[in-house]
Coordinates of C-alpha atoms in Angstrom, one line a residue:
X250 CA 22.8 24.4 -27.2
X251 CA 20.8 21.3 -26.7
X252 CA 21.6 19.1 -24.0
X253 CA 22.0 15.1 -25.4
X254 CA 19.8 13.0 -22.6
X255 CA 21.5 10.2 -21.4
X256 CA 20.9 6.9 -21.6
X257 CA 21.4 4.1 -18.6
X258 CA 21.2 0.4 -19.5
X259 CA 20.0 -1.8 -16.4
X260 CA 18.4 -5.2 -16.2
X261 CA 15.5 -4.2 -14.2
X262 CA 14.0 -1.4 -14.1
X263 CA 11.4 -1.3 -10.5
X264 CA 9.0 1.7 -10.6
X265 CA 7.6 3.2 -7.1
X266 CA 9.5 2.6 -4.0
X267 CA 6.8 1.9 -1.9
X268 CA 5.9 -1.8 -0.1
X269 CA 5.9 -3.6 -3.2
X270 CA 8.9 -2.1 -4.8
X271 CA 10.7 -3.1 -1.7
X272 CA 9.5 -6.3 -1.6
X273 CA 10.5 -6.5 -5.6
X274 CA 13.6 -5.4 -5.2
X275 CA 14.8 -7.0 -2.5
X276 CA 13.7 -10.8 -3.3
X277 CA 15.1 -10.0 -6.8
X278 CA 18.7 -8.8 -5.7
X279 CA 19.5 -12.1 -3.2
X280 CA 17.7 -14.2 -5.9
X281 CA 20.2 -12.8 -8.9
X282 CA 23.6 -10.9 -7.3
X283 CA 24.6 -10.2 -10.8
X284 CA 21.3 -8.8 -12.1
X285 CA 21.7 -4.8 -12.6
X286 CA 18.7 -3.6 -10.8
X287 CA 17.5 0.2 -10.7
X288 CA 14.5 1.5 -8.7
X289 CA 12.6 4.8 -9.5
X290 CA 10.8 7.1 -6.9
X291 CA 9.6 10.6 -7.0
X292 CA 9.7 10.8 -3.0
X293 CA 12.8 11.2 -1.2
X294 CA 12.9 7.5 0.4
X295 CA 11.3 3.9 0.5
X296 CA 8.4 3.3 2.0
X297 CA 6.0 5.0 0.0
X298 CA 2.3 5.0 1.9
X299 CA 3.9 3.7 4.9
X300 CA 6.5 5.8 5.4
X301 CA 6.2 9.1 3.3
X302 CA 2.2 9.2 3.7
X303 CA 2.0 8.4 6.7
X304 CA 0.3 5.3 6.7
X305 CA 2.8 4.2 9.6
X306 CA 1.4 1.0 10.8
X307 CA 0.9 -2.5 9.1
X308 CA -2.5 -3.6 9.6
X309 CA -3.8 -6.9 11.1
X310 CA -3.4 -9.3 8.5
X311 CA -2.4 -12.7 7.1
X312 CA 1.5 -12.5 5.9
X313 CA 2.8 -15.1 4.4
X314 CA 7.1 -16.2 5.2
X315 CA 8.4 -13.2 3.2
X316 CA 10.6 -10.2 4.1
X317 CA 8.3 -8.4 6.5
X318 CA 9.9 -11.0 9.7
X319 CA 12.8 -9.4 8.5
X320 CA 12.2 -5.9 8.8
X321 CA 10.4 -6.2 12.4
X322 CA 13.3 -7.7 13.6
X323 CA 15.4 -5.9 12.4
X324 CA 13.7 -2.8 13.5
X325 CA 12.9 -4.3 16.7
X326 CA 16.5 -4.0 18.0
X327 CA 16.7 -0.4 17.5
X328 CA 15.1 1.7 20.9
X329 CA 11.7 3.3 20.3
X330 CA 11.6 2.2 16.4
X331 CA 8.6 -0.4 16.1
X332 CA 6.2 -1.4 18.7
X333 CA 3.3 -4.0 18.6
X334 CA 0.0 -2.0 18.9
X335 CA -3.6 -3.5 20.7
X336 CA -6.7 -2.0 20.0
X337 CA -8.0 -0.5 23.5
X338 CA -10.8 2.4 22.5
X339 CA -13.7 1.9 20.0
X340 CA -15.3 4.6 18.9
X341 CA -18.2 6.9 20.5
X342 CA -20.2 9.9 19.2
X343 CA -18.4 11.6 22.2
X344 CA -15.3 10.4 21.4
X345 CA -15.2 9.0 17.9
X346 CA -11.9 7.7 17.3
X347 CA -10.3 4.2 18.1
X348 CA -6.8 3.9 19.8
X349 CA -4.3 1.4 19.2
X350 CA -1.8 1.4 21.9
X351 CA 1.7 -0.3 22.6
X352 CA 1.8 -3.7 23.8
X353 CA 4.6 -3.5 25.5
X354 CA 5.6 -7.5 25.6
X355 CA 3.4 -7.9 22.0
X356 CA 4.1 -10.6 20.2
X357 CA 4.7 -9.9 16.0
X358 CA 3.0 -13.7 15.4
X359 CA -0.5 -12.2 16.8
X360 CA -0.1 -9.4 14.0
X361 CA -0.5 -12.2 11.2
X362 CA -4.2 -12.2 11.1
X363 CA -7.5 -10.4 10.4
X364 CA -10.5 -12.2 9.7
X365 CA -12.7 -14.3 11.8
X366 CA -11.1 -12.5 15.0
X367 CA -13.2 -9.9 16.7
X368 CA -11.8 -6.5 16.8
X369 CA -10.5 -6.0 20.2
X370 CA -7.9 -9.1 19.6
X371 CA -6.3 -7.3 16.8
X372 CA -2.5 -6.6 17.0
X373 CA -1.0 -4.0 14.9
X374 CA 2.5 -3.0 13.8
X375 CA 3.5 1.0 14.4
X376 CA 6.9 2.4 13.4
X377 CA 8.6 5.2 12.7
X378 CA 8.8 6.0 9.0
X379 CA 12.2 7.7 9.1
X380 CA 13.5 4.2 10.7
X381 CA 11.5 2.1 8.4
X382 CA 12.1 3.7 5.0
X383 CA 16.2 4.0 5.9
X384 CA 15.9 -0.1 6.9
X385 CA 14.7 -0.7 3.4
X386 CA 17.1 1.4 1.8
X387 CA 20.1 -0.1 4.3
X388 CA 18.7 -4.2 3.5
X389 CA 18.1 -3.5 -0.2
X390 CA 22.1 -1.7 -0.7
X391 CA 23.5 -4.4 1.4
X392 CA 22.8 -6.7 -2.0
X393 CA 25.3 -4.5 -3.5
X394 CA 23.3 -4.7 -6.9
X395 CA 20.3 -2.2 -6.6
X396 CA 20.2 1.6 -7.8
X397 CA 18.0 3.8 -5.9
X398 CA 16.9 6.9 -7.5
X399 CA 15.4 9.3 -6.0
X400 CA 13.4 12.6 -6.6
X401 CA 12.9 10.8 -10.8
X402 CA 9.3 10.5 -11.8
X403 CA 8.6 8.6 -15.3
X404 CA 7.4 10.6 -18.2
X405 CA 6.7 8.2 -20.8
X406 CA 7.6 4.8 -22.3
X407 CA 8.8 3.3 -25.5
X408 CA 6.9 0.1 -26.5
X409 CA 7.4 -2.1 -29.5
X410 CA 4.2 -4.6 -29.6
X411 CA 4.5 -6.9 -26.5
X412 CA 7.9 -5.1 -25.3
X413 CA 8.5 -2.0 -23.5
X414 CA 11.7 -1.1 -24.7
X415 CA 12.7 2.2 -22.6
X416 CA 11.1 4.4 -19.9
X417 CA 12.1 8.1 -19.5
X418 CA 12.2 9.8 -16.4
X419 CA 13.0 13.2 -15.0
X420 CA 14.9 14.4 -12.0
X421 CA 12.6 16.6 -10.1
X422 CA 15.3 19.0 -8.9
X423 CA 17.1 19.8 -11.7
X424 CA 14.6 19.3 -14.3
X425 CA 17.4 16.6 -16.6
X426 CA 15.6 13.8 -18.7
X427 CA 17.3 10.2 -18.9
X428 CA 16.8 7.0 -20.7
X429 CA 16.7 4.1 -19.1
X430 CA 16.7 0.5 -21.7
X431 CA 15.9 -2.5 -19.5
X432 CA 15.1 -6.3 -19.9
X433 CA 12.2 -6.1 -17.6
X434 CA 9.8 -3.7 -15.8
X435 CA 8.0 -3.8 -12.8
X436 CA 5.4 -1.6 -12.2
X437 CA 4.7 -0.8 -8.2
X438 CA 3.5 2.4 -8.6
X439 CA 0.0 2.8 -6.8
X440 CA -1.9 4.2 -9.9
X441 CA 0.0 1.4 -12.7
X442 CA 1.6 4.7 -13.9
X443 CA 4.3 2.9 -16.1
X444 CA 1.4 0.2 -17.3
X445 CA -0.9 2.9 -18.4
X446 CA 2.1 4.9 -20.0
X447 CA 2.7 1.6 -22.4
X448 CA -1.1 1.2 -23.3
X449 CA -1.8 -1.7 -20.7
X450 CA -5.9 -1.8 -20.1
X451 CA -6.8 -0.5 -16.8
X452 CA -10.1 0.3 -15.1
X453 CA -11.0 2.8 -12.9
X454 CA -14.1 3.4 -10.1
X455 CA -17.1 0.4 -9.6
X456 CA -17.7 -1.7 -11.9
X457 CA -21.2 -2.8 -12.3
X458 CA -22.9 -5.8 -11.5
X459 CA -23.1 -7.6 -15.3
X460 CA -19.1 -7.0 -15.8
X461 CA -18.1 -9.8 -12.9
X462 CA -21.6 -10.9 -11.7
X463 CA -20.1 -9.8 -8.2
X464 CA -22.6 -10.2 -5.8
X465 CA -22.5 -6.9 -4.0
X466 CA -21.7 -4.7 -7.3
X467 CA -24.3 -2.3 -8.0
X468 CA -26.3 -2.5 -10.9
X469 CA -24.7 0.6 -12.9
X470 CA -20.8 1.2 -12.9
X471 CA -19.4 4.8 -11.7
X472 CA -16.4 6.8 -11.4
X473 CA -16.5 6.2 -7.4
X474 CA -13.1 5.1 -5.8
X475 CA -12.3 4.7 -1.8
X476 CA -11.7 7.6 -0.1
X477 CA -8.4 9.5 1.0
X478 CA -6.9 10.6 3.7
X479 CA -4.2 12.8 4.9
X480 CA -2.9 11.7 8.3
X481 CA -1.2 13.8 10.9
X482 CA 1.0 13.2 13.5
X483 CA 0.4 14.7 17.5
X484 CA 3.3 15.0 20.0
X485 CA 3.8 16.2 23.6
X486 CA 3.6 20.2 23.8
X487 CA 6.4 20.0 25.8
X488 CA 8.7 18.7 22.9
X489 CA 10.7 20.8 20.3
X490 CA 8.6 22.6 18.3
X491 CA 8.1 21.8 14.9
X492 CA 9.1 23.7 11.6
X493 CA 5.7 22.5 10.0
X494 CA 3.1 25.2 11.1
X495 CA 0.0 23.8 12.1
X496 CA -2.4 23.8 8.6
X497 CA -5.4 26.7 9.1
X498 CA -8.8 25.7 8.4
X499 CA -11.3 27.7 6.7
X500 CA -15.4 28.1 6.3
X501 CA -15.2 25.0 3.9
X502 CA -13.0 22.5 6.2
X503 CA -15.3 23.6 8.9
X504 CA -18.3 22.9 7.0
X505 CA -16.5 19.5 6.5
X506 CA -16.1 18.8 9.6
X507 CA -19.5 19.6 10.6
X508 CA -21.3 17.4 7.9
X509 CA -18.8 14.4 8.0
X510 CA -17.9 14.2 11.5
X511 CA -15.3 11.6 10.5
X512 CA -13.8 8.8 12.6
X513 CA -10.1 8.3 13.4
X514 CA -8.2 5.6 13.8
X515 CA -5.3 6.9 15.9
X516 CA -2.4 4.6 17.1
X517 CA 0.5 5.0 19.1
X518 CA 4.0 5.5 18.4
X519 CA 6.7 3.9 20.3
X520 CA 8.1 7.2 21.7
X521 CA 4.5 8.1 22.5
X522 CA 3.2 10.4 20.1
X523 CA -0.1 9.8 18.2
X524 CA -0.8 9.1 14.2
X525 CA -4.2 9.8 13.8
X526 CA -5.9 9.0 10.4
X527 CA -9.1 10.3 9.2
X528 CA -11.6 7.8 8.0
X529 CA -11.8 9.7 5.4
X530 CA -10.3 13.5 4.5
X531 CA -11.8 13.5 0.9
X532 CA -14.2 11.2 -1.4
X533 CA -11.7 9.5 -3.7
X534 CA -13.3 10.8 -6.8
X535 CA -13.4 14.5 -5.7
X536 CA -9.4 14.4 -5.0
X537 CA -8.9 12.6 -8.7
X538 CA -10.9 15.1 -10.2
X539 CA -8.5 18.1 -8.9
X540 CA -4.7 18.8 -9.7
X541 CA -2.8 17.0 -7.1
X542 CA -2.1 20.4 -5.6
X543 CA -5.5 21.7 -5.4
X544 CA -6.4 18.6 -3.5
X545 CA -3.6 18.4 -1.1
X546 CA -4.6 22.3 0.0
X547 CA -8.4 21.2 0.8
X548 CA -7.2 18.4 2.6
X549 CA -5.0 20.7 4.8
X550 CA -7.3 22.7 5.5
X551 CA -9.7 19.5 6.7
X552 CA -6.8 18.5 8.8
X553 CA -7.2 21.7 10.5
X554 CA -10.7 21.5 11.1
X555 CA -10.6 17.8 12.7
X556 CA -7.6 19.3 15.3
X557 CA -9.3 21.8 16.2
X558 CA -12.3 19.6 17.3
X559 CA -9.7 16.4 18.5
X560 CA -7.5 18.9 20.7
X561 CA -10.6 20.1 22.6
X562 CA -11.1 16.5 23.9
X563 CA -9.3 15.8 27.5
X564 CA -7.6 12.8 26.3
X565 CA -5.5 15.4 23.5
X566 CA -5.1 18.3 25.8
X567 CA -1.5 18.0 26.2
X568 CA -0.8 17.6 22.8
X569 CA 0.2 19.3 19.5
X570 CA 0.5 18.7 15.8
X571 CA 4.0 17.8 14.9
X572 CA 3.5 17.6 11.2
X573 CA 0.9 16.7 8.1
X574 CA 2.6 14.0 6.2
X575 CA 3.5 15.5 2.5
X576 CA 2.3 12.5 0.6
X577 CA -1.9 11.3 0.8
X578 CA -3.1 8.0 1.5
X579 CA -4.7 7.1 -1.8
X580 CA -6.1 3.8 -1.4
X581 CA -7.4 3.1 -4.9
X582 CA -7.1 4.6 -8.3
X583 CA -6.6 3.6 -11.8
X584 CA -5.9 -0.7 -12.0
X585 CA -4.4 -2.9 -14.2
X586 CA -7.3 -5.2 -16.3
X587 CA -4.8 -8.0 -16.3
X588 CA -4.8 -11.9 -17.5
X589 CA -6.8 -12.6 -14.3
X590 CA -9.2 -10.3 -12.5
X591 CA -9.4 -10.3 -8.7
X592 CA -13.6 -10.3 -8.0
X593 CA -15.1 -10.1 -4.7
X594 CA -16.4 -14.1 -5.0
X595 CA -12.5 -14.9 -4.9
X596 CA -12.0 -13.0 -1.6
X597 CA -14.7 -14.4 -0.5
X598 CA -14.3 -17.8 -1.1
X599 CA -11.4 -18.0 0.5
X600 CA -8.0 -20.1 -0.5
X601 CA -9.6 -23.2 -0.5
X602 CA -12.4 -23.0 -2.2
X603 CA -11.5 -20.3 -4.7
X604 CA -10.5 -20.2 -8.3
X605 CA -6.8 -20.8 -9.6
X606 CA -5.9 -22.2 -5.9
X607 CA -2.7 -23.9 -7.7
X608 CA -1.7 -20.2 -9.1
X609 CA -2.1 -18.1 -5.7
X610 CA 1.3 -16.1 -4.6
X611 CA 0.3 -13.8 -2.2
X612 CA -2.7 -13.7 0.6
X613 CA -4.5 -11.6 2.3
X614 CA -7.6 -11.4 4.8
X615 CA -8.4 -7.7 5.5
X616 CA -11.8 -6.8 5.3
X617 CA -13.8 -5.2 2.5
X618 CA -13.3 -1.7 3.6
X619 CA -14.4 1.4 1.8
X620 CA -14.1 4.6 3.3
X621 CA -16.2 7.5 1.5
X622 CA -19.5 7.3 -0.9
X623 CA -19.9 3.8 -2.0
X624 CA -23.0 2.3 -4.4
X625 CA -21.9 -1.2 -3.3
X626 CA -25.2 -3.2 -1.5
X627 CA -24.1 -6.8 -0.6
X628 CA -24.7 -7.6 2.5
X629 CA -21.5 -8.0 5.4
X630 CA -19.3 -5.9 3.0
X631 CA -16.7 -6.0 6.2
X632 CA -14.9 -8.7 7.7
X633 CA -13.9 -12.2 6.3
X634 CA -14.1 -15.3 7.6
X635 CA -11.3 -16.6 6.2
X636 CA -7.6 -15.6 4.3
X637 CA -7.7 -15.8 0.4
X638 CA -5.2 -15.6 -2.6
X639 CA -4.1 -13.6 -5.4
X640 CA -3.2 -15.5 -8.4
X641 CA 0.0 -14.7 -10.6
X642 CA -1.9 -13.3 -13.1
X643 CA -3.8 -10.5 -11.7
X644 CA 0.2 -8.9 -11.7
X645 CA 0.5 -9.7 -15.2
X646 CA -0.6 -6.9 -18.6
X647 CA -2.5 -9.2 -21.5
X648 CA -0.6 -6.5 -23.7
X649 CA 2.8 -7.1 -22.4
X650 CA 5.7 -9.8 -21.9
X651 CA 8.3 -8.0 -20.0
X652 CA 5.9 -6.3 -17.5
X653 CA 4.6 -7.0 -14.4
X654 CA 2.9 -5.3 -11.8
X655 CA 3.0 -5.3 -7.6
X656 CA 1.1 -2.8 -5.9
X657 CA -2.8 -1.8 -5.2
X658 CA -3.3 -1.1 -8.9
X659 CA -3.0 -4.7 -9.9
X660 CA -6.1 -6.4 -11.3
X661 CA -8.6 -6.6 -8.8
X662 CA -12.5 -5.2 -9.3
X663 CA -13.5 -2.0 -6.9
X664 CA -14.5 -4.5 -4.4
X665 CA -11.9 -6.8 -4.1
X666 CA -9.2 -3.7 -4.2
X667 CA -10.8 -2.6 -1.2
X668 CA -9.5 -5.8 0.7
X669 CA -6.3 -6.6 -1.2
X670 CA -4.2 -2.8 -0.6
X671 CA -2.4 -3.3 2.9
X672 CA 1.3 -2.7 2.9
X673 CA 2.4 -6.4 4.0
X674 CA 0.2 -7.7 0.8
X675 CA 1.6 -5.3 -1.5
X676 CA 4.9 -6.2 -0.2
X677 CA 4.4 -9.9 -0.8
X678 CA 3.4 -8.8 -4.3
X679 CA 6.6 -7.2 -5.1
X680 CA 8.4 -10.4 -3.2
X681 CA 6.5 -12.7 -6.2
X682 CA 7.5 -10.0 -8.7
X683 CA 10.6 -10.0 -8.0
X684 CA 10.8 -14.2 -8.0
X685 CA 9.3 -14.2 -11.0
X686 CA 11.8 -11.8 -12.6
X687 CA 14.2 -14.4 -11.3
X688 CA 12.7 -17.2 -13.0
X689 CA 12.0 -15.2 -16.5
X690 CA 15.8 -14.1 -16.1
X691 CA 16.9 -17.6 -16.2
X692 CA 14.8 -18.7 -19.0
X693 CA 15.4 -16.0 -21.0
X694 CA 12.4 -15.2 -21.5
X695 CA 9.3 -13.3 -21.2
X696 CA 7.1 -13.5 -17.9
X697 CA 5.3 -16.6 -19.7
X698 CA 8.7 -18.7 -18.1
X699 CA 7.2 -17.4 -14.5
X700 CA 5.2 -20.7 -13.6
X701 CA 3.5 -19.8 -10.2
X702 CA 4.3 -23.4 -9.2
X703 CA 8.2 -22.4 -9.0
X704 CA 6.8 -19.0 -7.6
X705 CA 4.9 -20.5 -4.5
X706 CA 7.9 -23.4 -4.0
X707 CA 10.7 -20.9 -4.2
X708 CA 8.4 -18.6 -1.7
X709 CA 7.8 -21.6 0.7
X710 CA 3.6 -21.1 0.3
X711 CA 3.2 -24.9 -0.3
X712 CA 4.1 -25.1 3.3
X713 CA 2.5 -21.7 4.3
X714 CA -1.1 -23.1 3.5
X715 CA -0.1 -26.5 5.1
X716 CA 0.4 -24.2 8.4
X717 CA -2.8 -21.9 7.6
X718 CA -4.8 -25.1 7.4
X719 CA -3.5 -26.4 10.7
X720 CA -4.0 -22.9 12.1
X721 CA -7.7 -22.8 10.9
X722 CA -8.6 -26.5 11.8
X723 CA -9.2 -27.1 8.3
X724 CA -6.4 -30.5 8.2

């Protein structure tokens, strides 16, 4: 007998669970306690990169007055749960990784920025991703209003010219399809699965030179995409062995490893173990091009070549792998080709000087950083000299009203996606999202309602560039 497949009404419907859909949800469930909100995620808890792929640090980088203060400080009165990290080792041929160790009076204020600082004032953020991804959940069910789901990955959408009318997703586990019919979608999946299921125009690799006249494009476009990497976590040989057997390599990672002799960027838990992440395990496009699976086992297998080499190495010799982390580190994919597209003069240019200044709901100030093949020639393709903005419509579809998007997928070039993917960005995306889902809400409308003036008042930024101005002796 067939089964029926049920169907779920909710308000909002948040796809991916990762920094964005955190910062979605949340600002949307204190902005609206009656809103019905319900958040979909294949992995098994929030967090996403940062937690389930290991990605367990927040970068050096402009925030802005969002949730992130929050969720240090909440974390920051739990033992051994989130430490402020300093850089303290750059890298040598002999021993080609950088270390980022605890601070242990660090201040979370010298975390907040990136550019024009040289490398060895740099302040990080490390955690542990069990304590971070079980905060999220804890802040974002303390509204009362949110639905988590998790283990449900979307299969397709229903779209009826500028509206998406319904999503379907399946339960991993059990293999059961529901319906879910909401007012609004908000895409923070890393790839802009959910835009791409409803026909939204997306772009994937470099673009060339003629599409954006971007000064450092090359001259043809390609499939290339940064690099991935699957990090790995060390611990003392005298603790509890793991479950997690350490991953084999074969001829081919140790080829790898031969050829690429890749860099790490290892930083320091607050209990003292290490996260080391490879700079990178596999070119972007060579992981695309193979099943998910497929991919996952070569990068295993990489893993085990690098520990084999990193363990030999005094500093390592009393340590052991703990565990692989079961979800990659993509950092770029498919992206959304929205009403506004991020280029690399924009990040550039800074927020003062660059285009759509009154429109900008989010910044950032990492550096243009690719990892892996790359056909991009400009010239100081690294750090910036100064923060920048993303306006409100690179999150928004030209094919959609009820749509919008907060995560690394959004519309930005190749270029400028290499800058504008860190976890506290994508989290401020998902906090303007979920403002301007607010904001739509109470008109009654589409995302048309969402004027980025009401967005940057209601998120304070007026005053945050007042104080980035002062900051940067620009007043």
């Amino acid at each position: 007998m067939e089964r029926t497949m049920q169907t779920i009404q909710t308000d909002v419907l948040i796809a991916g669970a990762g920094s964005g859909g955190f910062g979605a949800a949340i600002r949307l469930a204190r902005a609206n306690p009656d809103l019905s909100i319900t958040v979909v995620e294949a992995m098994n808890r929030f967090g996403g990169s940062s937690t389930v792929g290991g990605v367990n640090c927040w970068e050096p980088g402009v925030g802005g007055p969002g949730i992130h203060y929050e969720l240090y400080e909440r974390l920051a009165r739990e033992a051994a749960k989130i430490g402020i990290g300093k850089s303290e080792h750059a890298p040598t041929a002999a021993e080609p990784y950088g270390l980022s160790l605890i601070e242990p009076d660090g201040s979370y204020e010298r975390t907040l920025r990136r550019s024009a600082l040289d490398g060895a004032e740099w302040r990080r953020v490390h955690f542990e991703p069990d304590a971070m991804g079980a905060m999220m959940e804890t802040m974002l069910r303390e509204s009362g209003n949110v639905a988590i789901l998790y283990g449900t990955r979307l299969t397709d959408a229903v779209r009826d010219g500028r509206v998406i009318q319904s999503v379907r997703a399946v339960h991993l586990r059990t293999g059961e399809t529901t319906e879910y019919r909401a007012r609004y979608y908000i895409d923070c999946t890393g790839g802009v699965h959910l835009a791409r299921m409803a026909g939204c125009r997306t772009a994937y690799g470099e673009e060339s030179k003629e599409a954006y006249r971007e000064p450092s494009a090359p001259a043809s476009a390609s499939r290339v995409v940064n690099g991935v990497t699957l990090l790995y976590r060390l611990t003392k040989r005298e603790a509890p062995a793991a479950a997690q057997p350490e991953p084999q390599a074969d001829e081919e990672a140790r080829s790898w490893m031969e050829r690429m002799r890749p860099v790490a960027a290892i930083g320091a838990y607050p209990n003292g173990d290490w996260n080391v992440n490879v700079l990178p395990v596999m070119q972007g496009q060579e992981f695309h091009s193979l099943s998910y699976e497929e991919a996952m086992d070569i990068c295993r297998r990489r893993i085990g070549a690098h520990w084999q080499k990193l363990r030999k190495l005094d500093f390592f010799a009393d340590y052991r792998l703990r565990e692989t982390f079961p979800l990659a580190g993509i950092r770029e994919s498919h992206r959304l080709v929205g009403r506004h597209v991020l280029r690399e003069q924009d990040v550039r240019a800074g927020f003062l000087r660059q285009d759509r200044r009154e429109e900008l709901i989010a910044y950032a100030d990492h550096a243009l950083d690719t990892h892996g093949e790359s056909h991009i020639d400009g010239p100081n393709l690294k750090e910036l000299a100064m923060p920048y903005g993303v306006p409100l419509d690179c999150l928004l579809p030209q094919e959609l009203d009820n749509l919008i998007v907060a995560t690394r997928g959004a519309s930005f070039t190749h270029i400028a996606a290499a800058s504008c993917r860190l976890s506290r960005t994508m989290m401020a995306l998902g906090e303007a999202a979920g403002i301007a889902t607010a904001i739509a809400v109470e008109a009654g409308t589409g995302y048309s309602a969402a004027d980025a003036g009401l967005i940057r008042e209601r998120l304070q930024l007026p005053a945050f560039e007042e104080k980035l101005k002062r900051e940067w002796g620009l007043v």
